[in-house]
Coordinates of C-alpha atoms in Angstrom, one line a residue:
X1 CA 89.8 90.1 -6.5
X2 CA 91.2 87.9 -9.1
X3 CA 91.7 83.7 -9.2
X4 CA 95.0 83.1 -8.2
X5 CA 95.7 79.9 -10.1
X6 CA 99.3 79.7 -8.5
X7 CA 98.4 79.5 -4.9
X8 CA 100.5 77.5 -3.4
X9 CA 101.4 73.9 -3.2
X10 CA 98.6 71.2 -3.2
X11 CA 96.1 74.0 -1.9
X12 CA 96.7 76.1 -4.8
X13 CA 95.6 72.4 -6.9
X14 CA 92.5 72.4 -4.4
X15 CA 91.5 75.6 -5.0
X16 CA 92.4 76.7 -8.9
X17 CA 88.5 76.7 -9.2
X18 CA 87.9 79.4 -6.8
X19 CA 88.6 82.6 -5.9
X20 CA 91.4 83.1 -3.3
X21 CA 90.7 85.4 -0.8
X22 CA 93.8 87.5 0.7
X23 CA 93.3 88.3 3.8
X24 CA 95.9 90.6 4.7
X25 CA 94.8 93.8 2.0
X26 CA 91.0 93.3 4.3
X27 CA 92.5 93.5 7.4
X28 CA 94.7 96.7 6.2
X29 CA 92.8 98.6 4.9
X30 CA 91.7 101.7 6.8
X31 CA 87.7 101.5 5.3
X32 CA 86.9 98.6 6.8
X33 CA 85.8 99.3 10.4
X34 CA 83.9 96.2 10.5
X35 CA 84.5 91.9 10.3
X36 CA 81.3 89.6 11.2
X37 CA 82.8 86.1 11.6
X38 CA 79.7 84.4 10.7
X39 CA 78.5 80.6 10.7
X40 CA 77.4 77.3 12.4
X41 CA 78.5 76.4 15.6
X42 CA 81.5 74.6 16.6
X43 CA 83.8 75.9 12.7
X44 CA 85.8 78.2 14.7
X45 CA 84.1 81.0 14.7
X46 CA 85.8 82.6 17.9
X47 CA 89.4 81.3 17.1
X48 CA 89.2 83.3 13.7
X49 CA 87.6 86.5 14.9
X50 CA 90.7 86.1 17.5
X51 CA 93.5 85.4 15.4
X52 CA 91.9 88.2 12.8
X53 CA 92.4 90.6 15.6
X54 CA 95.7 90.1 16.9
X55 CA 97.0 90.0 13.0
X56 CA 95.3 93.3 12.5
X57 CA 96.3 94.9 15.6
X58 CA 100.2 94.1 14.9
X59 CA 99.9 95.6 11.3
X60 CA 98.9 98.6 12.9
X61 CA 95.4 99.1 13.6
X62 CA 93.5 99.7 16.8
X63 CA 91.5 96.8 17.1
X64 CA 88.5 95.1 19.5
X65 CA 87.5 91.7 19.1
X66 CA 83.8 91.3 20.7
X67 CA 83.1 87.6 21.3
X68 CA 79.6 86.2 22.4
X69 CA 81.0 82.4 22.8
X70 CA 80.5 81.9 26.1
X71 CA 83.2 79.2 26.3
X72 CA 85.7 81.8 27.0
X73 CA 88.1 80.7 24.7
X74 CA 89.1 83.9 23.8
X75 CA 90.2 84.8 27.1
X76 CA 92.3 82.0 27.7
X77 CA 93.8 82.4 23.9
X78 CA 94.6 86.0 25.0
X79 CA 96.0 85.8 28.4
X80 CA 93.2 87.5 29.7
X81 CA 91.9 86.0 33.3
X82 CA 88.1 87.0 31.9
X83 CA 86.1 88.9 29.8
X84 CA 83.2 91.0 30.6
X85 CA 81.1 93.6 28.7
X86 CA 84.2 96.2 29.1
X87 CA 87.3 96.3 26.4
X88 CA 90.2 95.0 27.6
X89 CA 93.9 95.6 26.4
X90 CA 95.5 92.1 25.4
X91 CA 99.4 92.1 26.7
X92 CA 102.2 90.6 25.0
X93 CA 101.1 92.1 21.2
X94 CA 104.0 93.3 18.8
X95 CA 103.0 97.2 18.8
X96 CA 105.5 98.0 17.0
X97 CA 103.3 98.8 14.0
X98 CA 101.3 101.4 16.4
X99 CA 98.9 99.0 16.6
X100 CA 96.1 97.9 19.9
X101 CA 94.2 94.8 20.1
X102 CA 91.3 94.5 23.0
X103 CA 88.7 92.2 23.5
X104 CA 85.6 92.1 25.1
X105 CA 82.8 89.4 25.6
X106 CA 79.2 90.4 25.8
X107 CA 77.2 90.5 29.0
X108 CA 73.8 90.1 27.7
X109 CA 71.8 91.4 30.6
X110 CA 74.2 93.8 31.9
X111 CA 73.6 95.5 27.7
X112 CA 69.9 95.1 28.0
X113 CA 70.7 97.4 32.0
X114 CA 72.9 99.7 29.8
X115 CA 70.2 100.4 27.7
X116 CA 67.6 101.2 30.4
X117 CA 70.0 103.3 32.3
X118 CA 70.6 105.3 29.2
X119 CA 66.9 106.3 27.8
X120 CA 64.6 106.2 31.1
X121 CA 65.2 108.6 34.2
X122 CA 66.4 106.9 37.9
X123 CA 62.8 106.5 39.4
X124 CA 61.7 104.1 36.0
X125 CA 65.2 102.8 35.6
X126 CA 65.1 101.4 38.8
X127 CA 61.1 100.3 38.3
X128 CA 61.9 98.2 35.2
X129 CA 65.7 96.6 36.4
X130 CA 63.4 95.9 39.4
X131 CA 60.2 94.0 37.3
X132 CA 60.5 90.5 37.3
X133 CA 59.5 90.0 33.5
X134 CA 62.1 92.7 32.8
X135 CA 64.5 90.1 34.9
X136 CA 63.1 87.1 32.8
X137 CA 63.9 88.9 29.0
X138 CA 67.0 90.1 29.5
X139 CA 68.4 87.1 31.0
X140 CA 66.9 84.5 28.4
X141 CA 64.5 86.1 26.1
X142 CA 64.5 84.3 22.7
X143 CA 67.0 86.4 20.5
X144 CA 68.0 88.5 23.0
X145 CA 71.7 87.7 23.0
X146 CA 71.7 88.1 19.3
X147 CA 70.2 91.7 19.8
X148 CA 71.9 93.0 22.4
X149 CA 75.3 91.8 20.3
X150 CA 74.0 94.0 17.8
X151 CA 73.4 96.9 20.4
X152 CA 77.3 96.7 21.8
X153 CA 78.0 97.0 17.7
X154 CA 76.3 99.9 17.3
X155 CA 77.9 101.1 21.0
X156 CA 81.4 100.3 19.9
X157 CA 81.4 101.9 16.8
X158 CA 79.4 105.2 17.7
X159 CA 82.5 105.5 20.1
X160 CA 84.9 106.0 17.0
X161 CA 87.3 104.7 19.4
X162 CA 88.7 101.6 17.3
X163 CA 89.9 101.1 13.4
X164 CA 88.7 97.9 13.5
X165 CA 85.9 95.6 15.3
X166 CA 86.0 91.9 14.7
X167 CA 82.5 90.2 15.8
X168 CA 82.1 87.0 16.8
X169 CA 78.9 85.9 16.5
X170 CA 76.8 84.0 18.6
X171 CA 77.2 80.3 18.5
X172 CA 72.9 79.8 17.5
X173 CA 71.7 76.6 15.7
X174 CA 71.5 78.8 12.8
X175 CA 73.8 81.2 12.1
X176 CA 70.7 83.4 10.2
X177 CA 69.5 84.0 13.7
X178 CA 72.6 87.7 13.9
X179 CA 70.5 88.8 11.4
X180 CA 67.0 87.8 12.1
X181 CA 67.0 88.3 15.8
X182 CA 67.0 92.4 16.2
X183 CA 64.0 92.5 14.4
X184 CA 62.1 89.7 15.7
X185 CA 62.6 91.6 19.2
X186 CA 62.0 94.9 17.6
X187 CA 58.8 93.5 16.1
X188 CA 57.8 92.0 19.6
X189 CA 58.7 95.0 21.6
X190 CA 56.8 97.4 19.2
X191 CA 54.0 94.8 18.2
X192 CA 50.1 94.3 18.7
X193 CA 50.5 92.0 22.2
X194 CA 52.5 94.8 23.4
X195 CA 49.8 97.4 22.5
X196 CA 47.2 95.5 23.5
X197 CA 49.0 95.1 27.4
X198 CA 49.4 99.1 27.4
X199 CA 46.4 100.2 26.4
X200 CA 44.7 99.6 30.0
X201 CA 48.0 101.3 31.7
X202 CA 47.8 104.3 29.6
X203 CA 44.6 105.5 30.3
X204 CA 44.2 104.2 33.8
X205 CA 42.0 102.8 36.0
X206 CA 37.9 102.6 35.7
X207 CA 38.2 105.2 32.4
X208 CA 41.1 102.3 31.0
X209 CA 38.2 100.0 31.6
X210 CA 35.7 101.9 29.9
X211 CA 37.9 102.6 27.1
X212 CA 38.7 99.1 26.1
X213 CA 35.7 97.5 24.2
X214 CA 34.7 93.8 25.2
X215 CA 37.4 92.2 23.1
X216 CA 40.0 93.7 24.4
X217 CA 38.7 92.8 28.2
X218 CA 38.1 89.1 26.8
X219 CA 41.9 88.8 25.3
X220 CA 43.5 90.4 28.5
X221 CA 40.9 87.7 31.0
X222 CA 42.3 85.2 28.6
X223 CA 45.7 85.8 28.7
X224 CA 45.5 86.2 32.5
X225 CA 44.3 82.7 32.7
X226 CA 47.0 81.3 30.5
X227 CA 50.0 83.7 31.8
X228 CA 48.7 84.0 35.9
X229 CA 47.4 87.4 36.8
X230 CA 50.9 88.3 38.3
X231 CA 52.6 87.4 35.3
X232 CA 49.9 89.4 33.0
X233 CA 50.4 92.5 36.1
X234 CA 54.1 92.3 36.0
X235 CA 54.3 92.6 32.3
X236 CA 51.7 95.1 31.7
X237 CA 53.9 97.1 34.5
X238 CA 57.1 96.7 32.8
X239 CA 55.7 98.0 29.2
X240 CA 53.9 100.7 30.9
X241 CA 57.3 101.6 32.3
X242 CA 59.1 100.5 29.0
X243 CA 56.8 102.8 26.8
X244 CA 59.1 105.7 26.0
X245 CA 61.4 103.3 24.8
X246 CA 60.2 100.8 22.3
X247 CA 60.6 103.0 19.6
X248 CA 64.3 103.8 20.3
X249 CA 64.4 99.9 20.4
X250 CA 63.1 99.1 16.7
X251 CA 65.4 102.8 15.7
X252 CA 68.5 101.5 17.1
X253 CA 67.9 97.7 15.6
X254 CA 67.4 99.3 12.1
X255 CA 70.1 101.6 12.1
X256 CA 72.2 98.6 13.0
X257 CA 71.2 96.9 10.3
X258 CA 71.9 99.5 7.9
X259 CA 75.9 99.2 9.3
X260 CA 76.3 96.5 8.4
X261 CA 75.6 96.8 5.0
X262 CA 77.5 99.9 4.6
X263 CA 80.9 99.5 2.5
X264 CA 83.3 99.7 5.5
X265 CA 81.4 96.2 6.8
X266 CA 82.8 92.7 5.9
X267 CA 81.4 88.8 6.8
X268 CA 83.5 86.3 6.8
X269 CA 81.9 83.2 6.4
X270 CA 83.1 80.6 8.7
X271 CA 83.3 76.7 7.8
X272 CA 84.5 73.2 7.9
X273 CA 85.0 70.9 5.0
X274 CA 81.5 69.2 6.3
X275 CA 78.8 68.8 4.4
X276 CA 76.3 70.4 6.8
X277 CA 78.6 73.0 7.8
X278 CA 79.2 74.2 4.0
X279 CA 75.2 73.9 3.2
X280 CA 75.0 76.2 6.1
X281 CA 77.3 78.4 4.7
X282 CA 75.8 78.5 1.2
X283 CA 72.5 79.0 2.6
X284 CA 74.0 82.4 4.8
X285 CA 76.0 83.4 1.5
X286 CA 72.6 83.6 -0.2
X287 CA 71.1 85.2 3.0
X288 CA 73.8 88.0 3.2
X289 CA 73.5 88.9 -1.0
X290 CA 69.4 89.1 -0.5
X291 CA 70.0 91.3 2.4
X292 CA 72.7 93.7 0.6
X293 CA 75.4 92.6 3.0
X294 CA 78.9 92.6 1.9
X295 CA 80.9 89.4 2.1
X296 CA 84.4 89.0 1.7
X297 CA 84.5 85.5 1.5
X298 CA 84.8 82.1 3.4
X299 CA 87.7 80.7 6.1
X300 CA 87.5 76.8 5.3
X301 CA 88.8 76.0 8.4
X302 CA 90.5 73.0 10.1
X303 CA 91.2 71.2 6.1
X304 CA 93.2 68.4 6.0
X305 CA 96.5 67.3 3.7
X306 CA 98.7 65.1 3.2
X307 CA 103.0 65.1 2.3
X308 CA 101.9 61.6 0.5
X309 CA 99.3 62.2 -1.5
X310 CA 100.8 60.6 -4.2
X311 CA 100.0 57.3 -2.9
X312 CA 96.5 56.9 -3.8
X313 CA 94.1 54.8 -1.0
X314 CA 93.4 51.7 -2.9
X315 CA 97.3 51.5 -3.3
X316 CA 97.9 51.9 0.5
X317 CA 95.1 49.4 1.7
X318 CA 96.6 46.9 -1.5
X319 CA 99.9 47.3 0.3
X320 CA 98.6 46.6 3.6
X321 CA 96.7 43.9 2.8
X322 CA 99.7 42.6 1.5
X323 CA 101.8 42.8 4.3
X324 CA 99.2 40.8 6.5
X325 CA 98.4 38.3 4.4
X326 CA 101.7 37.1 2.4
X327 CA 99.9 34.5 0.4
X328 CA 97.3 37.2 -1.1
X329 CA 99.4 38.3 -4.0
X330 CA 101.9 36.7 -6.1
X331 CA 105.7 37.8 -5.1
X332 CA 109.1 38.0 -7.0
X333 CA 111.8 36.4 -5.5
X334 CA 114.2 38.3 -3.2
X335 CA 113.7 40.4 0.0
X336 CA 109.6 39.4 -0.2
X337 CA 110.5 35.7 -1.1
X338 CA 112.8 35.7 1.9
X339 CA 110.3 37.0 4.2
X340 CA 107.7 35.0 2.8
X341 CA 109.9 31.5 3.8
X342 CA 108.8 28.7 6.2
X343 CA 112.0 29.7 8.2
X344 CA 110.8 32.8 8.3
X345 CA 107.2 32.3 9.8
X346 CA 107.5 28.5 10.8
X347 CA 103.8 28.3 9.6
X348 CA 102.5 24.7 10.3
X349 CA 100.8 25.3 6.8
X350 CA 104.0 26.9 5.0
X351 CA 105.3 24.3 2.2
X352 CA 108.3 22.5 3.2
X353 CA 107.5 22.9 6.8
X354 CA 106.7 18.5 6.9
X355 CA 110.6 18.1 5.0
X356 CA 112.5 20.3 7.8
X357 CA 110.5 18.8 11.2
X358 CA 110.7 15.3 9.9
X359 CA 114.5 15.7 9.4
X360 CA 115.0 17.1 13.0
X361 CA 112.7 14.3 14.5
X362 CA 113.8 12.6 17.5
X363 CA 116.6 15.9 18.6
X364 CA 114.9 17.6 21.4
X365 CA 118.1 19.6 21.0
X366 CA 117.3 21.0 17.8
X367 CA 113.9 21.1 18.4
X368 CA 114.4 23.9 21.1
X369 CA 117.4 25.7 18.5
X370 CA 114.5 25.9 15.9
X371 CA 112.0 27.1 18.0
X372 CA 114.2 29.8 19.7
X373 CA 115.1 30.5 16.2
X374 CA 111.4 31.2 14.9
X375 CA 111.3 33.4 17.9
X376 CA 114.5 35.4 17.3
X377 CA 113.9 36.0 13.5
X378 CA 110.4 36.2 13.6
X379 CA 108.7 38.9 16.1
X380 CA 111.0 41.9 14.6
X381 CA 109.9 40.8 11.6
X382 CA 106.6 40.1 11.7
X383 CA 105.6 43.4 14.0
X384 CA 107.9 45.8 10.9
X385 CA 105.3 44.3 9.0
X386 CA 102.2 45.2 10.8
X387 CA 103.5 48.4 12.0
X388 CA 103.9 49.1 8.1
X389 CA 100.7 47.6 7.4
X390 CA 98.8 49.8 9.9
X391 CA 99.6 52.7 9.1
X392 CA 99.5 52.0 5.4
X393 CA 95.6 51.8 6.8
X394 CA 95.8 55.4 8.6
X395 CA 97.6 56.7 5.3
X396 CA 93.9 55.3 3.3
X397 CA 91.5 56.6 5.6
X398 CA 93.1 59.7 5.2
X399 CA 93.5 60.1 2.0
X400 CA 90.0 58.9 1.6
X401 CA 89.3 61.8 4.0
X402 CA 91.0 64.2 1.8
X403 CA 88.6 63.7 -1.1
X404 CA 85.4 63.5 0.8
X405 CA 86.3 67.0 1.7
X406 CA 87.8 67.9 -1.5
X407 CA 84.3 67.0 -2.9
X408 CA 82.3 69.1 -0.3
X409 CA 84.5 71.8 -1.1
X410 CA 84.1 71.2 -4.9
X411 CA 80.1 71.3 -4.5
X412 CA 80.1 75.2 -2.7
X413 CA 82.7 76.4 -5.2
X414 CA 80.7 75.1 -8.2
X415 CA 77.5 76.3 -6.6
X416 CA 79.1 80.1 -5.3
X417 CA 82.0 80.9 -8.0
X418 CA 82.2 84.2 -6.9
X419 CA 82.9 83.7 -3.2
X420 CA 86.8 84.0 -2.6
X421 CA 88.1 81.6 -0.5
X422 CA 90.7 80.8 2.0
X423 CA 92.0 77.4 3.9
X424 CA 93.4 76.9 7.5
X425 CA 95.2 73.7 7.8
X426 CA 93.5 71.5 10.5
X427 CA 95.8 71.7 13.9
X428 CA 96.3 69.1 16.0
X429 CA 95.2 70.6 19.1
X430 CA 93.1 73.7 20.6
X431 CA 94.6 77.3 20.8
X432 CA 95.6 78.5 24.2
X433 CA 97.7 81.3 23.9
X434 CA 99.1 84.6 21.3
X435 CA 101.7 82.3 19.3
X436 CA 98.9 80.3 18.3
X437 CA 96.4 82.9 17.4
X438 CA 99.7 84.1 14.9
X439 CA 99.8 80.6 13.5
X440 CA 96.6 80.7 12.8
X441 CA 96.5 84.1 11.2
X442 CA 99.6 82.9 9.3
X443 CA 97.3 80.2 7.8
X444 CA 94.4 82.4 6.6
X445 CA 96.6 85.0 4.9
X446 CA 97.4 83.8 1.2
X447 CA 100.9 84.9 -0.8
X448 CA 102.7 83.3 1.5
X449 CA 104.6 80.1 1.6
X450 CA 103.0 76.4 2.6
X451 CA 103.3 75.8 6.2
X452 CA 104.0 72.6 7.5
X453 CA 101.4 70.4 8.0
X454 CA 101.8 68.9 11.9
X455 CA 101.3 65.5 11.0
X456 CA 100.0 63.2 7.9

């Protein structure tokens, strides 16, 4: 994909340096059976993989979004009471394209059953859904939701049943943990502590005690002592039971792996103009090109603007400082001069303001006049002015925020040239339903005209 140095309006400005990434010719085209919406938590992850969904869906493609955000957003977004571990057909898309959007959200535990129910006969189905350290790892194991997300992957697309899946990945501290996870619990399923807890089960009884040498009796007393005998019994039962599988485990994990680095694969890295959220996102764009992976670029998501950038910071707070304090800065005569009168204000420390009460001494009459003078001429006034001056302020802060994120940006463009990049304009609320999910996809396509920004 080329620069685009024309993109539009003060974005195209923002992002001349960098590739532009368009969207719409991803989403469309009928090789790519895959989008990872990757990154730290709380960019967005789950609103993009949404709003990516329903745009390709009403282009034309049969699509499933698979979320693991367990905040249910999604849901909500699509008019969907819930979500469960079965696709679901989203109402209320345009299908006039042919297209089909669903959505699913993954049931961890009710994957890891799946699984069991699939490769292991009734009798030891029911043995391990039944063991209690079976209960404990596929409920909370560490990495278990990230690898069972990769196991409804590899489900959904050996089904051949959608053009497209969007994945929305788990909302981990570190978004390295998608990748990492499948074969940390491959490595632990098929690993030495593992062997080590089957060897006595395989060969049974007083011969499984003759077979294992002193060491082996001395690690399994020890870890008895440290895990409780029932603990040690329940999981040397479960891998006992588990055996036939482990390998399928570690097979099904690696061919996973090797999907998502296949051409018809794309991540979409997800960010905000933050620093720690773009270091993440430099740190997974270096991840995903050491692991063959192929990115298609990054969403900057929820940017700021401005209609007024013209009017630089320093200028605004000048301005505003202005306003509240007359005397700072020298002004020409007229308007400001006017406003800047005794009878304006009736400072006590105005000059003049000794001359006009001492020739009005002795009237209470005009006395009261003045005062309810002061007070008719000088509230409207006086609150224009520090309505202006305020928000004058709010105009500074954010332009100042405009170029702390312009610089963030600045640093992962000059750092990753080659990633192509997109911005969504930051909204002023959450998403709750489909018309929002189009705004949004409206926002991350490119080519087209500058959407109004709600506020400045």
């Amino acid at each position: 994909m080329s620069p685009d140095p024309d993109r539009r309006g003060e974005s195209g400005r923002r992002l001349s340096a960098a590739r532009v990434l368009d969207v719409d010719p991803l989403l469309e085209d009928p090789r790519t059976r895959i989008v990872v919406c990757c990154g730290s938590g709380g960019v967005g992850k789950t609103t993009t993989a949404a709003a990516l969904g329903l745009r390709a869906a009403e282009r034309g493609r049969k699509v499933v979004v698979l979320t693991i955000d367990p905040a249910r957003r999604l849901a909500q977004s699509m008019g969907i009471d819930s979500l469960d571990n079965t696709p679901r057909r989203v109402k209320g898309v345009d299908d006039s394209a042919g297209g089909e959007l669903h959505a699913m959200m993954l049931d961890m535990k009710r994957t890891f059953d799946e699984i069991v129910e699939a490769h292991a006969d009734p009798d030891r189905a029911a043995a391990i859904l039944g063991n209690p350290f079976y209960q404990s790892l596929s409920a909370g194991f560490a990495g278990t939701q990230e690898y069972m997300a990769m196991e409804k992957l590899g489900q959904l697309r050996a089904r051949d049943e959608w053009d497209l899946i969007v994945v929305d990945t788990p909302p981990s501290r570190s978004a390295l943990d998608f990748l990492d996870a499948p074969k940390r619990l491959g490595s632990f399923l098929d690993g030495r502590l593992i062997r080590v807890l089957l060897a006595p089960a395989k060969v049974g009884g007083r011969a499984g005690m003759k077979f294992l040498n002193v060491g082996m009796s001395m690690m399994t007393g020890v870890l008895g002592k440290v895990l409780g005998g029932q603990f040690l019994k329940d999981v040397q039962t479960f891998v006992a039971a588990m055996d036939s599988m482990f390998g399928g485990f570690r097979t099904r994990a690696d061919a996973t792996y090797k999907l998502l680095q296949a051409p018809g694969t794309a991540f979409l890295v997800v960010a905000a103009p933050e620093r720690d959220a773009l270091r993440e996102a430099a740190y997974f764009v270096e991840r995903l090109a050491a692991e063959d992976m192929p990115l298609a670029g990054l969403v900057l998501n929820r940017v700021h603007g401005s209609g007024a950038d013209g009017l630089s910071a320093e200028r605004a707070l000048a301005a505003a400082e202005n306003l509240e304090d007359p005397g700072i800065v020298d002004q020409d005569d007229g308007k400001a001069g006017v406003r800047n009168s005794p009878d304006t204000y009736g400072s006590s420390d105005a000059p003049g303001t000794e001359a006009a009460a001492s020739s009005h001494a002795g009237s209470p009459t005009d006395a009261h006049a003045g005062a309810a003078t002061e007070d008719a001429s000088d509230t409207p006034e006086r609150s224009a002015d520090q309505l202006t001056a305020g928000l004058l302020r709010l105009h500074a802060e954010r332009m100042h925020l405009l170029s702390r994120e312009q610089r963030t940006r600045d640093r992962f463009t000059a750092r990753h040239p080659e990633v192509a990049v997109t911005e969504v304009a930051a909204l002023p609320g959450d998403v709750h339903d489909l018309a929002g999910l189009r705004d949004i996809g409206d926002r991350l396509a490119t080519g087209r005209p500058e959407l109004p920004e709600p506020g400045v």
